[in-house]
Amino acid sequence: MRKAVVLPAVSVAGGILGLAVRQFQLNTAFEPGTGLPIAGQPATYAMWAVAVVTALVVIGLSLGKHRTFEKCYTSAFRTTSMIQLSGVMAGAVLLLAAGFFNVEAFVSAPVDLFTGARTVSIVRPILGVACLAAAAGVWFTVQKMKSGQQVKSVWVLLPGLVGCLWVMANYQSWAQDPVMEQYVFSLLAVMLSMVACYFLPGFAFGKGQVKGTLITCLLGASFCIMVLGDGLPMCDVALLMAMIFYLLSMASILLTNDAKPQPPEGLPTCGGSCQGCAGCGPAPEKNDP
């Protein structure tokens, strides 16, 4: 079976298993009244075991020899698969929803009586606007690649901006929680998603790293699944779902293109269009002896 199916499936399976164990941990490993962790609970050890094993399996499957993608984002992420395209576009739609939820979370937040400031970080509405821009960027990127046109670098950078602002928006709530076990896996999910969203546009600047991109995308999606039941606000849940679809689909597309033969050297790279690009064009047919 192709890696384009196996690796995302492993990521999803690890995430679902982690989600089940995480619920067991939240129900049994913390004191009901104070929320403090109970030492020596097997659920905590089981959760870390699932996380570590998932990470090791994903890393192990992502290693090996990979294609070298030149300065062409399209050669790494162009696809004709409706399943893969639907996954990417589902990520864009969920980013759109996350944008509205983040703005709404700030607008509807109560105001502190002493400071007069809202109890939700000011970064939330900025993150909401970035999510809307990233959704548009993903849509424009897909349309450009489908028509064989060169992708503008600014569009592929926007999901990375979302990841950075997502960390900043959650920092306030994380800093106020004295129990790291309560949010450590959410922290890992957000951080891995942010790093993955910065690995992806590297292919547009001649800095594409297949191994690093696959590992962060697959692990980011897996950890996002693990924390879906953590009781996070809807603005974060929408972003988690967006990252799950977007990162898994992009990893699957990259694996599909990575399995193609390396284009012969000396062929032209992308200019104003992907027409004739060694990486974007169809693989050369081999003549039978």
Tab-separated table of C-alpha atoms in Angstrom:
chain	number	residue	atom	x	y	z
A	1	MET	CA	0.000	0.000	0.000
A	2	ARG	CA	1.255	3.464	-0.846
A	3	LYS	CA	2.822	5.651	1.810
A	4	ALA	CA	0.427	8.428	0.794
A	5	VAL	CA	-2.311	6.331	2.423
A	6	VAL	CA	-0.373	4.467	5.114
A	7	LEU	CA	1.302	7.401	6.860
A	8	PRO	CA	-1.832	9.579	7.182
A	9	ALA	CA	-3.725	6.478	8.362
A	10	VAL	CA	-1.085	5.837	11.040
A	11	SER	CA	-1.324	9.479	12.103
A	12	VAL	CA	-5.109	9.291	12.402
A	13	ALA	CA	-5.001	5.937	14.222
A	14	GLY	CA	-2.471	7.264	16.744
A	15	GLY	CA	-4.585	10.386	17.213
A	16	ILE	CA	-7.808	8.455	17.824
A	17	LEU	CA	-6.079	6.122	20.292
A	18	GLY	CA	-4.550	9.136	22.011
A	19	LEU	CA	-7.967	10.842	22.149
A	20	ALA	CA	-9.465	7.825	23.952
A	21	VAL	CA	-6.564	7.557	26.410
A	22	ARG	CA	-6.613	11.340	26.944
A	23	GLN	CA	-10.273	11.165	27.988
A	24	PHE	CA	-9.403	8.374	30.410
A	25	GLN	CA	-6.583	10.515	31.800
A	26	LEU	CA	-8.773	13.613	32.220
A	27	ASN	CA	-11.415	11.548	34.037
A	28	THR	CA	-9.113	9.654	36.408
A	29	ALA	CA	-5.733	11.379	36.759
A	30	PHE	CA	-6.876	14.750	38.186
A	31	GLU	CA	-8.594	15.639	41.451
A	32	PRO	CA	-12.227	16.612	40.769
A	33	GLY	CA	-12.219	19.694	43.003
A	34	THR	CA	-8.802	21.256	42.439
A	35	GLY	CA	-7.797	19.856	39.051
A	36	LEU	CA	-4.394	18.913	40.446
A	37	PRO	CA	-2.752	15.795	38.979
A	38	ILE	CA	-2.859	12.585	40.993
A	39	ALA	CA	0.618	11.068	41.164
A	40	GLY	CA	1.210	7.560	39.854
A	41	GLN	CA	-1.971	7.276	37.794
A	42	PRO	CA	-1.576	4.690	34.995
A	43	ALA	CA	-3.635	6.863	32.628
A	44	THR	CA	-0.909	9.520	32.624
A	45	TYR	CA	1.790	6.983	31.790
A	46	ALA	CA	-0.451	5.443	29.114
A	47	MET	CA	-1.032	8.865	27.518
A	48	TRP	CA	2.659	9.618	27.287
A	49	ALA	CA	3.314	6.095	25.972
A	50	VAL	CA	0.775	6.566	23.158
A	51	ALA	CA	2.248	9.981	22.292
A	52	VAL	CA	5.836	8.706	22.217
A	53	VAL	CA	5.017	5.525	20.260
A	54	THR	CA	2.992	7.503	17.707
A	55	ALA	CA	5.877	9.938	17.289
A	56	LEU	CA	8.438	7.157	16.867
A	57	VAL	CA	6.325	5.264	14.318
A	58	VAL	CA	5.654	8.408	12.266
A	59	ILE	CA	9.308	9.432	12.350
A	60	GLY	CA	10.443	5.926	11.407
A	61	LEU	CA	8.061	5.716	8.448
A	62	SER	CA	9.009	9.217	7.268
A	63	LEU	CA	12.726	8.497	7.078
A	64	GLY	CA	14.447	7.153	4.000
A	65	LYS	CA	15.334	8.521	0.593
A	66	HIS	CA	13.150	11.271	-0.850
A	67	ARG	CA	12.961	13.316	-4.027
A	68	THR	CA	14.684	16.669	-4.278
A	69	PHE	CA	12.129	19.358	-5.071
A	70	GLU	CA	13.664	22.441	-6.627
A	71	LYS	CA	12.289	25.969	-6.236
A	72	CYS	CA	8.799	24.902	-7.162
A	73	TYR	CA	5.976	24.596	-4.639
A	74	THR	CA	3.672	23.179	-7.285
A	75	SER	CA	5.889	20.189	-8.060
A	76	ALA	CA	5.613	19.121	-4.409
A	77	PHE	CA	1.905	19.794	-3.814
A	78	ARG	CA	0.058	19.638	-7.132
A	79	THR	CA	-2.546	16.859	-7.280
A	80	THR	CA	-5.498	15.702	-9.362
A	81	SER	CA	-6.943	13.488	-6.612
A	82	MET	CA	-10.414	14.673	-5.588
A	83	ILE	CA	-9.938	13.138	-2.131
A	84	GLN	CA	-6.735	15.061	-1.500
A	85	LEU	CA	-8.140	18.290	-2.955
A	86	SER	CA	-11.295	17.893	-0.869
A	87	GLY	CA	-9.177	17.495	2.257
A	88	VAL	CA	-7.234	20.673	1.541
A	89	MET	CA	-10.410	22.622	0.779
A	90	ALA	CA	-12.060	21.264	3.941
A	91	GLY	CA	-9.104	22.719	5.831
A	92	ALA	CA	-9.731	26.066	4.113
A	93	VAL	CA	-13.437	26.024	5.032
A	94	LEU	CA	-12.603	25.197	8.652
A	95	LEU	CA	-10.028	28.007	8.698
A	96	LEU	CA	-12.802	30.303	7.533
A	97	ALA	CA	-15.025	29.103	10.376
A	98	ALA	CA	-12.165	29.449	12.863
A	99	GLY	CA	-11.712	33.053	11.761
A	100	PHE	CA	-15.293	33.943	12.631
A	101	PHE	CA	-15.187	31.990	15.913
A	102	ASN	CA	-12.008	33.773	17.038
A	103	VAL	CA	-13.438	37.217	16.310
A	104	GLU	CA	-16.694	36.260	18.036
A	105	ALA	CA	-14.803	34.938	21.086
A	106	PHE	CA	-13.221	38.349	21.594
A	107	VAL	CA	-16.361	40.399	20.900
A	108	SER	CA	-18.541	38.331	23.247
A	109	ALA	CA	-15.941	38.037	26.042
A	110	PRO	CA	-16.864	39.694	29.368
A	111	VAL	CA	-15.047	42.820	30.487
A	112	ASP	CA	-12.924	42.815	33.658
A	113	LEU	CA	-14.484	45.218	36.195
A	114	PHE	CA	-11.127	46.404	37.535
A	115	THR	CA	-9.076	46.832	34.357
A	116	GLY	CA	-11.840	47.447	31.835
A	117	ALA	CA	-10.149	45.004	29.468
A	118	ARG	CA	-11.747	41.961	27.918
A	119	THR	CA	-10.896	38.616	29.471
A	120	VAL	CA	-9.873	37.198	26.076
A	121	SER	CA	-6.519	38.067	24.533
A	122	ILE	CA	-6.466	40.902	21.981
A	123	VAL	CA	-4.595	38.475	19.733
A	124	ARG	CA	-7.858	36.547	19.150
A	125	PRO	CA	-9.415	38.962	16.636
A	126	ILE	CA	-6.043	39.325	14.892
A	127	LEU	CA	-5.866	35.539	14.700
A	128	GLY	CA	-9.411	35.520	13.308
A	129	VAL	CA	-8.449	37.877	10.494
A	130	ALA	CA	-5.329	35.788	9.786
A	131	CYS	CA	-7.498	32.648	9.575
A	132	LEU	CA	-9.746	34.331	7.010
A	133	ALA	CA	-6.713	35.403	4.963
A	134	ALA	CA	-5.171	31.907	5.230
A	135	ALA	CA	-8.424	30.310	4.042
A	136	ALA	CA	-8.375	32.584	1.001
A	137	GLY	CA	-4.689	31.801	0.490
A	138	VAL	CA	-5.275	28.047	0.500
A	139	TRP	CA	-8.140	28.465	-1.993
A	140	PHE	CA	-6.078	30.658	-4.345
A	141	THR	CA	-3.120	28.269	-4.079
A	142	VAL	CA	-5.245	25.283	-5.077
A	143	GLN	CA	-6.781	27.179	-8.014
A	144	LYS	CA	-3.364	28.311	-9.279
A	145	MET	CA	-1.927	24.800	-9.093
A	146	LYS	CA	-4.957	23.276	-10.832
A	147	SER	CA	-4.507	25.668	-13.757
A	148	GLY	CA	-0.725	25.117	-13.915
A	149	GLN	CA	0.204	28.650	-12.890
A	150	GLN	CA	2.964	29.704	-10.554
A	151	VAL	CA	1.889	30.100	-6.920
A	152	LYS	CA	2.620	33.413	-5.221
A	153	SER	CA	4.777	32.904	-2.148
A	154	VAL	CA	2.644	35.176	0.038
A	155	TRP	CA	-0.328	32.792	-0.151
A	156	VAL	CA	1.605	29.757	1.094
A	157	LEU	CA	3.007	31.718	4.057
A	158	LEU	CA	-0.376	32.632	5.580
A	159	PRO	CA	-1.081	29.310	7.390
A	160	GLY	CA	2.263	29.726	9.164
A	161	LEU	CA	1.168	33.150	10.396
A	162	VAL	CA	-1.985	31.525	11.762
A	163	GLY	CA	0.123	29.003	13.676
A	164	CYS	CA	2.274	31.736	15.208
A	165	LEU	CA	-0.731	33.817	16.291
A	166	TRP	CA	-2.444	30.687	17.611
A	167	VAL	CA	0.437	30.150	20.039
A	168	MET	CA	0.276	33.786	21.126
A	169	ALA	CA	-3.503	33.678	21.619
A	170	ASN	CA	-3.283	30.649	23.912
A	171	TYR	CA	-0.252	31.822	25.871
A	172	GLN	CA	-2.357	33.824	28.334
A	173	SER	CA	-4.563	30.882	29.317
A	174	TRP	CA	-1.597	28.504	29.475
A	175	ALA	CA	0.368	30.889	31.700
A	176	GLN	CA	-2.563	31.133	34.131
A	177	ASP	CA	-2.906	27.346	34.474
A	178	PRO	CA	-0.572	26.037	37.189
A	179	VAL	CA	-1.059	22.400	36.101
A	180	MET	CA	0.993	21.754	32.988
A	181	GLU	CA	-0.521	18.273	32.527
A	182	GLN	CA	-3.826	19.980	31.751
A	183	TYR	CA	-2.550	21.750	28.651
A	184	VAL	CA	0.755	20.126	27.669
A	185	PHE	CA	-0.753	18.082	24.824
A	186	SER	CA	-2.671	21.100	23.528
A	187	LEU	CA	0.634	22.973	23.581
A	188	LEU	CA	2.306	20.197	21.584
A	189	ALA	CA	-0.566	20.142	19.063
A	190	VAL	CA	-0.404	23.901	18.482
A	191	MET	CA	3.399	24.039	18.337
A	192	LEU	CA	3.702	21.110	15.917
A	193	SER	CA	1.000	22.616	13.692
A	194	MET	CA	2.827	25.947	13.662
A	195	VAL	CA	6.145	24.328	12.722
A	196	ALA	CA	4.467	22.231	10.012
A	197	CYS	CA	2.891	25.359	8.524
A	198	TYR	CA	6.374	26.879	8.264
A	199	PHE	CA	7.910	23.755	6.733
A	200	LEU	CA	5.287	23.662	3.959
A	201	PRO	CA	6.104	27.016	2.285
A	202	GLY	CA	9.805	26.160	2.346
A	203	PHE	CA	9.286	24.402	-1.006
A	204	ALA	CA	8.444	27.767	-2.586
A	205	PHE	CA	11.840	29.153	-1.585
A	206	GLY	CA	14.110	26.252	-2.477
A	207	LYS	CA	14.265	25.185	1.187
A	208	GLY	CA	11.867	22.250	1.044
A	209	GLN	CA	12.642	19.431	3.486
A	210	VAL	CA	10.519	16.377	2.812
A	211	LYS	CA	11.338	14.513	6.034
A	212	GLY	CA	10.795	17.476	8.327
A	213	THR	CA	7.579	18.430	6.554
A	214	LEU	CA	6.133	14.928	6.753
A	215	ILE	CA	7.042	14.448	10.410
A	216	THR	CA	5.629	17.767	11.603
A	217	CYS	CA	2.489	17.553	9.450
A	218	LEU	CA	1.627	14.012	10.505
A	219	LEU	CA	2.450	14.511	14.173
A	220	GLY	CA	0.724	17.895	14.242
A	221	ALA	CA	-2.476	16.341	12.884
A	222	SER	CA	-2.209	13.389	15.262
A	223	PHE	CA	-1.820	15.556	18.363
A	224	CYS	CA	-4.651	17.823	17.191
A	225	ILE	CA	-6.913	14.757	17.168
A	226	MET	CA	-5.712	13.752	20.647
A	227	VAL	CA	-6.839	17.021	22.254
A	228	LEU	CA	-10.220	17.405	20.533
A	229	GLY	CA	-11.916	16.299	23.751
A	230	ASP	CA	-10.013	18.615	26.092
A	231	GLY	CA	-12.929	21.006	26.434
A	232	LEU	CA	-11.254	23.786	24.481
A	233	PRO	CA	-13.333	26.753	23.219
A	234	MET	CA	-14.942	26.486	19.796
A	235	CYS	CA	-12.416	28.921	18.281
A	236	ASP	CA	-9.634	26.450	19.135
A	237	VAL	CA	-11.624	23.349	18.166
A	238	ALA	CA	-12.266	24.817	14.707
A	239	LEU	CA	-8.542	25.487	14.300
A	240	LEU	CA	-7.698	21.960	15.445
A	241	MET	CA	-10.085	20.513	12.844
A	242	ALA	CA	-8.685	22.824	10.168
A	243	MET	CA	-5.140	21.710	10.884
A	244	ILE	CA	-6.133	18.030	10.885
A	245	PHE	CA	-7.574	18.214	7.370
A	246	TYR	CA	-4.994	20.623	5.979
A	247	LEU	CA	-1.866	18.930	7.344
A	248	LEU	CA	-2.982	15.365	6.574
A	249	SER	CA	-3.970	16.293	3.014
A	250	MET	CA	-0.758	18.193	2.328
A	251	ALA	CA	1.321	15.313	3.721
A	252	SER	CA	-0.567	12.833	1.517
A	253	ILE	CA	-0.033	15.002	-1.580
A	254	LEU	CA	3.664	15.389	-0.812
A	255	LEU	CA	4.020	11.617	-0.382
A	256	THR	CA	2.252	11.024	-3.700
A	257	ASN	CA	4.586	13.381	-5.569
A	258	ASP	CA	7.595	12.100	-3.656
A	259	ALA	CA	6.920	8.611	-5.045
A	260	LYS	CA	7.206	9.866	-8.649
A	261	PRO	CA	10.540	9.488	-10.507
A	262	GLN	CA	13.037	12.286	-10.101
A	263	PRO	CA	12.862	14.524	-13.233
A	264	PRO	CA	15.961	14.464	-15.458
A	265	GLU	CA	18.495	17.199	-14.810
A	266	GLY	CA	18.725	20.142	-17.176
A	267	LEU	CA	14.991	20.632	-17.724
A	268	PRO	CA	13.628	24.151	-17.117
A	269	THR	CA	12.240	25.057	-13.697
A	270	CYS	CA	9.208	27.233	-13.035
A	271	GLY	CA	9.158	30.715	-14.490
A	272	GLY	CA	5.976	32.694	-14.971
A	273	SER	CA	4.104	29.445	-15.483
A	274	CYS	CA	4.460	25.794	-14.563
A	275	GLN	CA	4.222	24.790	-18.220
A	276	GLY	CA	7.331	22.803	-19.077
A	277	CYS	CA	8.566	22.691	-15.495
A	278	ALA	CA	10.474	19.489	-14.793
A	279	GLY	CA	8.682	18.954	-11.519
A	280	CYS	CA	5.182	20.005	-12.523
A	281	GLY	CA	4.894	18.201	-15.815
A	282	PRO	CA	4.015	14.531	-16.202
A	283	ALA	CA	6.732	12.011	-15.531
A	284	PRO	CA	8.581	10.998	-18.708
A	285	GLU	CA	7.531	7.653	-20.104
A	286	LYS	CA	10.107	4.909	-20.117
A	287	ASN	CA	10.636	3.139	-23.423
A	288	ASP	CA	10.471	-0.621	-23.208
A	289	PRO	CA	13.681	-2.305	-24.374
